[in-house]
């Protein structure tokens, strides 16, 4: 059916993200020793502005995530929604920043692929086994459960199903919890993403939500971005919310979150540690400065918090 085709196209986006991250790390934009186990080939060259865009995305999201982990002294949970082949769990392990439990959710078909890689690549499986107290590690075709890392196959548009599975794997709503969604909500209708965001606010009294996706999509450049994705059968059902930074914040402020902030990636690029930005900019010559600016102005990070335990989550910023 059409909706199967659309879901399949959405699932394919997880390869795009990982292939681009694999290429950028092979050029030294940032370090990720684990992505090679999910994407074997370095693949064809990506334009420097794409690599710089991914640099800002990866550093922007991890800045907010790491700030939350430090604020809660890792006495918390992470829930990565639509995680795809993301490698953050292994980075946090290496940096001694693992939360009490790190959860990931994606479509069962994507999870099955991720689990296959984990099962067959010791550099991926060893850290999970190391952090696990017993020999009985649950790993089947579409889920993994260990003491510190849990991967769940579920559809984010089915909230009762999602909640059931998270509960089954000992998610604790009373622990401070950070939700991540990187280029995920745009594939759901505004109603579906609002419900998800609302559910998170209602279920977790002390929480933060970090969302990275498109913004300012109403202008000419935005229209071209939309057309490019549509050409690949991708249904950008949520693109309405990607009109402005204000509409991004509103999604949270109108669904139970106490405060929300949003920055476009041009701004984020300017506030990331500039020494490393300068190092990164020397890696590849960039001819088209304007194209990079355009690209960065069409993505944003929006983050929202609610803070029953008064940990000072509203102070988390750039
Ligand atoms: N967050 C990862 C990253 O940034 O590398 C992957 C991003 S990829 C563009 C979008 C991911 O969201 C895909 O892995 C897709 O399968 C997942 N996704 C989209 N809609 C979903 C849904 N309704 N339920 C579960 N996963 C979904």
Short mmCIF file of C-alpha atoms and ligand atoms in Angstrom, two decimals:
data_model
loop_
_atom_site.label_atom_id
_atom_site.label_comp_id
_atom_site.label_asym_id
_atom_site.label_seq_id
_atom_site.Cartn_x
_atom_site.Cartn_y
_atom_site.Cartn_z
CA UNK A 1 0.00 0.00 0.00
CA UNK A 2 0.98 3.68 -0.22
CA UNK A 3 1.53 3.90 3.49
CA UNK A 4 3.87 0.89 3.43
CA UNK A 5 5.88 2.59 0.67
CA UNK A 6 6.00 5.78 2.73
CA UNK A 7 7.15 3.94 5.87
CA UNK A 8 9.78 2.10 3.84
CA UNK A 9 11.10 5.42 2.50
CA UNK A 10 11.22 6.79 6.04
CA UNK A 11 13.16 3.74 7.21
CA UNK A 12 15.64 4.29 4.38
CA UNK A 13 16.47 7.72 5.85
CA UNK A 14 18.36 5.99 8.65
CA UNK A 15 20.91 4.77 6.10
CA UNK A 16 21.32 8.31 4.73
CA UNK A 17 22.11 9.69 8.16
CA UNK A 18 24.61 6.92 8.95
CA UNK A 19 26.27 7.04 5.52
CA UNK A 20 26.81 10.80 5.87
CA UNK A 21 28.12 10.40 9.42
CA UNK A 22 30.43 7.61 8.26
CA UNK A 23 31.85 9.81 5.50
CA UNK A 24 32.32 12.88 7.72
CA UNK A 25 34.09 10.86 10.42
CA UNK A 26 36.36 9.26 7.80
CA UNK A 27 37.48 12.82 6.95
CA UNK A 28 38.10 13.64 10.62
CA UNK A 29 35.15 15.97 11.26
CA UNK A 30 34.66 14.19 14.57
CA UNK A 31 35.56 10.80 16.02
CA UNK A 32 33.25 7.80 15.94
CA UNK A 33 35.10 4.48 16.09
CA UNK A 34 31.82 2.51 16.06
CA UNK A 35 29.95 3.72 12.99
CA UNK A 36 32.18 1.58 10.72
CA UNK A 37 30.46 -1.49 12.16
CA UNK A 38 27.08 -0.27 10.92
CA UNK A 39 28.22 1.21 7.60
CA UNK A 40 31.09 -0.79 6.20
CA UNK A 41 31.98 1.31 3.15
CA UNK A 42 33.03 4.94 3.36
CA UNK A 43 30.91 5.57 0.28
CA UNK A 44 30.94 8.38 -2.20
CA UNK A 45 32.18 11.84 -1.34
CA UNK A 46 29.80 14.29 0.32
CA UNK A 47 30.05 18.03 -0.22
CA UNK A 48 31.91 19.98 2.51
CA UNK A 49 28.76 21.90 3.49
CA UNK A 50 26.96 18.59 4.15
CA UNK A 51 29.83 17.44 6.37
CA UNK A 52 29.84 20.74 8.27
CA UNK A 53 26.09 20.49 8.69
CA UNK A 54 26.44 17.01 10.22
CA UNK A 55 29.25 18.31 12.45
CA UNK A 56 26.91 20.97 13.85
CA UNK A 57 24.08 18.46 14.22
CA UNK A 58 26.14 15.86 16.08
CA UNK A 59 27.87 18.40 18.35
CA UNK A 60 24.69 20.38 18.95
CA UNK A 61 22.68 17.36 20.07
CA UNK A 62 25.50 15.87 22.15
CA UNK A 63 26.11 19.21 23.89
CA UNK A 64 22.53 19.18 25.23
CA UNK A 65 22.58 15.44 25.99
CA UNK A 66 25.89 15.65 27.88
CA UNK A 67 24.67 18.72 29.80
CA UNK A 68 21.64 16.72 30.95
CA UNK A 69 23.81 13.74 31.96
CA UNK A 70 26.10 16.01 34.00
CA UNK A 71 23.18 17.89 35.59
CA UNK A 72 21.68 14.59 36.75
CA UNK A 73 25.09 13.02 37.52
CA UNK A 74 24.00 10.20 35.16
CA UNK A 75 21.27 9.20 37.60
CA UNK A 76 18.84 9.25 34.71
CA UNK A 77 17.55 7.56 31.56
CA UNK A 78 18.03 8.39 27.91
CA UNK A 79 15.34 7.51 25.35
CA UNK A 80 16.50 7.91 21.76
CA UNK A 81 13.36 7.98 19.55
CA UNK A 82 13.91 6.85 15.95
CA UNK A 83 17.54 6.11 16.85
CA UNK A 84 18.33 4.28 13.62
CA UNK A 85 21.95 3.11 13.65
CA UNK A 86 23.05 5.84 16.09
CA UNK A 87 26.22 5.05 18.10
CA UNK A 88 25.77 7.39 21.08
CA UNK A 89 25.50 4.50 23.58
CA UNK A 90 29.11 3.47 22.84
CA UNK A 91 30.40 7.05 22.99
CA UNK A 92 28.83 7.56 26.42
CA UNK A 93 30.32 4.28 27.66
CA UNK A 94 33.80 5.36 26.50
CA UNK A 95 33.38 8.81 28.08
CA UNK A 96 32.08 7.42 31.37
CA UNK A 97 28.79 9.20 30.90
CA UNK A 98 26.37 6.28 30.69
CA UNK A 99 22.93 6.88 32.20
CA UNK A 100 21.29 4.27 34.44
CA UNK A 101 19.70 2.95 31.28
CA UNK A 102 19.92 3.95 27.63
CA UNK A 103 16.81 3.11 25.54
CA UNK A 104 16.43 3.22 21.79
CA UNK A 105 13.26 2.88 19.75
CA UNK A 106 12.88 2.40 16.01
CA UNK A 107 10.79 0.36 13.58
CA UNK A 108 11.26 -3.41 14.19
CA UNK A 109 12.86 -3.78 10.75
CA UNK A 110 15.60 -1.24 11.58
CA UNK A 111 16.10 -2.69 15.05
CA UNK A 112 16.58 -6.17 13.54
CA UNK A 113 19.40 -4.81 11.37
CA UNK A 114 21.01 -3.02 14.29
CA UNK A 115 20.85 -6.15 16.45
CA UNK A 116 22.38 -8.25 13.70
CA UNK A 117 25.39 -5.91 13.60
CA UNK A 118 25.69 -5.89 17.38
CA UNK A 119 25.55 -9.70 17.55
CA UNK A 120 28.18 -10.22 14.89
CA UNK A 121 30.68 -7.43 15.79
CA UNK A 122 32.54 -7.90 19.09
CA UNK A 123 33.55 -4.20 19.38
CA UNK A 124 29.81 -3.46 19.59
CA UNK A 125 28.72 -6.38 21.77
CA UNK A 126 31.64 -6.35 24.24
CA UNK A 127 30.76 -3.05 25.96
CA UNK A 128 27.14 -4.19 26.36
CA UNK A 129 28.16 -7.49 27.90
CA UNK A 130 30.72 -5.73 30.11
CA UNK A 131 28.05 -3.45 31.55
CA UNK A 132 25.71 -6.37 32.22
CA UNK A 133 25.68 -8.18 35.58
CA UNK A 134 24.42 -11.64 34.61
CA UNK A 135 24.99 -14.03 31.70
CA UNK A 136 21.36 -13.83 30.71
CA UNK A 137 21.22 -11.08 28.16
CA UNK A 138 17.95 -10.90 26.28
CA UNK A 139 18.45 -10.53 22.57
CA UNK A 140 15.97 -11.69 19.99
CA UNK A 141 15.06 -10.58 16.49
CA UNK A 142 13.53 -7.26 17.44
CA UNK A 143 14.69 -6.32 20.91
CA UNK A 144 17.70 -6.31 23.17
CA UNK A 145 17.59 -5.89 26.90
CA UNK A 146 20.59 -5.56 29.17
CA UNK A 147 21.23 -3.68 32.43
CA UNK A 148 22.29 -0.44 30.74
CA UNK A 149 21.19 -0.66 27.10
CA UNK A 150 17.82 -1.55 25.66
CA UNK A 151 16.71 -1.51 22.02
CA UNK A 152 13.02 -1.75 21.23
CA UNK A 153 11.20 -2.29 17.95
CA UNK A 154 8.05 -0.16 18.03
CA UNK A 155 6.08 2.39 16.04
CA UNK A 156 6.28 5.84 17.66
CA UNK A 157 2.76 6.55 16.40
CA UNK A 158 1.37 3.79 18.64
CA UNK A 159 1.80 5.19 22.15
CA UNK A 160 0.12 2.40 24.17
CA UNK A 161 2.40 -0.09 22.38
CA UNK A 162 5.45 2.07 23.05
CA UNK A 163 4.63 2.53 26.72
CA UNK A 164 3.99 -1.22 27.19
CA UNK A 165 7.35 -2.12 25.73
CA UNK A 166 9.26 0.52 27.71
CA UNK A 167 7.61 -0.72 30.91
CA UNK A 168 8.43 -4.31 30.08
CA UNK A 169 12.08 -3.25 29.94
CA UNK A 170 12.05 -1.49 33.32
CA UNK A 171 11.76 2.10 32.21
CA UNK A 172 11.26 4.15 35.38
CA UNK A 173 9.08 7.26 34.87
CA UNK A 174 10.32 8.80 38.13
CA UNK A 175 13.95 8.98 37.00
CA UNK A 176 15.00 12.16 35.18
CA UNK A 177 14.71 11.25 31.50
CA UNK A 178 16.00 12.87 28.33
CA UNK A 179 14.31 12.16 25.01
CA UNK A 180 16.22 12.60 21.78
CA UNK A 181 14.70 12.78 18.31
CA UNK A 182 17.00 13.54 15.42
CA UNK A 183 15.17 14.00 12.10
CA UNK A 184 12.26 11.83 13.21
CA UNK A 185 9.21 13.92 14.14
CA UNK A 186 9.02 15.47 10.65
CA UNK A 187 7.91 12.08 9.32
CA UNK A 188 4.81 12.06 11.53
CA UNK A 189 1.74 14.23 11.27
CA UNK A 190 1.63 17.21 13.66
CA UNK A 191 -1.09 15.35 15.60
CA UNK A 192 1.09 12.25 15.98
CA UNK A 193 4.22 14.14 17.06
CA UNK A 194 2.21 16.35 19.43
CA UNK A 195 0.71 13.25 21.05
CA UNK A 196 4.17 11.72 21.47
CA UNK A 197 5.57 14.90 22.99
CA UNK A 198 2.48 15.18 25.23
CA UNK A 199 2.79 11.57 26.36
CA UNK A 200 6.43 12.17 27.33
CA UNK A 201 5.48 15.26 29.37
CA UNK A 202 2.57 13.46 31.08
CA UNK A 203 4.53 10.31 31.89
CA UNK A 204 7.85 11.80 33.06
CA UNK A 205 7.69 14.56 35.71
CA UNK A 206 11.39 15.41 35.38
CA UNK A 207 12.45 15.36 31.77
CA UNK A 208 14.03 17.09 28.82
CA UNK A 209 13.23 16.63 25.12
CA UNK A 210 15.83 17.43 22.45
CA UNK A 211 14.53 17.60 18.89
CA UNK A 212 16.64 18.24 15.77
CA UNK A 213 14.92 18.79 12.44
CA UNK A 214 14.10 21.13 9.56
CA UNK A 215 12.91 24.71 10.11
CA UNK A 216 12.02 27.78 7.98
CA UNK A 217 10.60 25.47 5.32
CA UNK A 218 8.22 28.04 3.84
CA UNK A 219 10.87 29.87 1.80
CA UNK A 220 12.28 28.95 -1.61
CA UNK A 221 15.22 26.93 -0.25
CA UNK A 222 12.88 25.07 2.11
CA UNK A 223 10.58 24.21 -0.77
CA UNK A 224 13.50 22.69 -2.69
CA UNK A 225 14.44 20.60 0.37
CA UNK A 226 10.86 19.32 0.59
CA UNK A 227 10.75 18.50 -3.12
CA UNK A 228 13.99 16.55 -2.84
CA UNK A 229 12.61 14.38 -0.06
CA UNK A 230 9.28 13.93 -1.79
CA UNK A 231 11.03 12.75 -4.92
CA UNK A 232 12.18 9.84 -2.80
CA UNK A 233 8.59 9.03 -1.75
CA UNK A 234 9.26 10.38 1.72
CA UNK A 235 6.16 11.72 3.33
CA UNK A 236 7.07 14.84 5.31
CA UNK A 237 3.79 14.70 7.17
CA UNK A 238 5.05 17.01 9.90
CA UNK A 239 6.50 19.76 7.77
CA UNK A 240 3.93 22.29 9.06
CA UNK A 241 5.66 22.34 12.41
CA UNK A 242 8.89 23.13 10.57
CA UNK A 243 7.73 26.62 9.56
CA UNK A 244 9.52 28.56 12.28
CA UNK A 245 11.43 28.36 15.54
CA UNK A 246 8.26 29.57 17.25
CA UNK A 247 6.14 26.71 15.89
CA UNK A 248 8.85 24.28 16.99
CA UNK A 249 8.73 25.67 20.55
CA UNK A 250 4.94 25.81 20.58
CA UNK A 251 4.66 22.06 19.96
CA UNK A 252 6.24 21.63 23.42
CA UNK A 253 4.78 24.61 25.27
CA UNK A 254 1.23 23.60 24.30
CA UNK A 255 1.76 19.95 25.33
CA UNK A 256 2.76 20.04 28.96
CA UNK A 257 6.37 21.22 28.86
CA UNK A 258 7.34 24.08 31.21
CA UNK A 259 9.92 25.80 29.03
CA UNK A 260 11.27 25.45 25.52
CA UNK A 261 14.04 27.00 23.48
CA UNK A 262 14.99 26.70 19.83
CA UNK A 263 18.01 27.81 17.80
CA UNK A 264 18.65 27.45 14.11
CA UNK A 265 21.85 25.59 13.26
CA UNK A 266 23.54 28.73 11.92
CA UNK A 267 23.33 30.10 15.46
CA UNK A 268 24.41 26.79 16.99
CA UNK A 269 27.39 26.68 14.62
CA UNK A 270 28.45 30.07 15.96
CA UNK A 271 28.32 29.04 19.62
CA UNK A 272 29.99 25.61 19.43
CA UNK A 273 33.57 25.57 20.80
CA UNK A 274 35.26 27.73 18.15
CA UNK A 275 38.69 26.13 18.46
CA UNK A 276 37.34 22.81 17.25
CA UNK A 277 35.19 24.56 14.64
CA UNK A 278 38.37 26.19 13.28
CA UNK A 279 40.13 22.80 13.18
CA UNK A 280 37.15 21.26 11.42
CA UNK A 281 36.92 24.10 8.88
CA UNK A 282 40.52 23.48 7.84
CA UNK A 283 39.73 19.88 6.83
CA UNK A 284 38.13 20.73 3.50
CA UNK A 285 38.03 23.93 1.51
CA UNK A 286 34.54 25.36 1.27
CA UNK A 287 33.79 27.43 -1.79
CA UNK A 288 30.15 28.12 -1.24
CA UNK A 289 29.88 29.81 2.16
CA UNK A 290 26.37 30.95 1.29
CA UNK A 291 25.15 27.43 0.60
CA UNK A 292 26.37 26.34 4.03
CA UNK A 293 24.54 29.27 5.64
CA UNK A 294 21.35 28.44 3.78
CA UNK A 295 21.59 24.83 4.84
CA UNK A 296 22.26 25.68 8.49
CA UNK A 297 19.39 28.17 8.56
CA UNK A 298 17.02 25.38 7.56
CA UNK A 299 17.69 23.07 10.48
CA UNK A 300 17.21 23.69 14.18
CA UNK A 301 17.51 22.23 17.64
CA UNK A 302 14.55 22.69 19.93
CA UNK A 303 14.74 21.59 23.55
CA UNK A 304 12.13 21.61 26.30
CA UNK A 305 12.13 20.69 29.96
CA UNK A 306 9.96 20.05 32.97
CA UNK A 307 11.56 19.82 36.33
CA UNK A 308 9.58 18.37 39.26
CA UNK A 309 12.83 17.48 41.06
CA UNK A 310 14.15 21.03 40.60
CA UNK A 311 17.47 19.96 39.17
CA UNK A 312 17.85 23.19 37.22
CA UNK A 313 17.05 21.66 33.84
CA UNK A 314 15.80 24.99 32.48
CA UNK A 315 19.39 26.29 32.70
CA UNK A 316 20.58 23.80 30.10
CA UNK A 317 21.48 25.78 26.98
CA UNK A 318 24.38 26.59 24.68
N1 LIG B 1 18.10 9.49 14.66
C1 LIG B 1 18.97 8.77 13.75
C2 LIG B 1 20.13 9.64 13.31
O1 LIG B 1 20.00 10.86 13.40
O2 LIG B 1 21.15 9.12 12.88
C3 LIG B 1 18.20 8.28 12.52
C4 LIG B 1 17.54 9.37 11.72
S1 LIG B 1 16.58 8.80 10.33
C5 LIG B 1 16.53 10.27 9.39
C6 LIG B 1 14.93 8.66 10.97
C7 LIG B 1 14.68 7.42 11.80
O3 LIG B 1 13.41 7.50 12.44
C8 LIG B 1 14.68 6.15 10.97
O4 LIG B 1 15.55 5.20 11.55
C9 LIG B 1 13.22 5.71 11.01
O5 LIG B 1 13.08 4.30 10.91
C10 LIG B 1 12.77 6.25 12.36
N2 LIG B 1 11.33 6.46 12.43
C11 LIG B 1 10.59 7.34 11.71
N3 LIG B 1 9.29 7.22 12.00
C12 LIG B 1 9.19 6.25 12.96
C13 LIG B 1 8.10 5.66 13.65
N4 LIG B 1 6.83 6.03 13.43
N5 LIG B 1 8.36 4.69 14.55
C14 LIG B 1 9.63 4.29 14.79
N6 LIG B 1 10.70 4.81 14.15
C15 LIG B 1 10.49 5.77 13.24
#
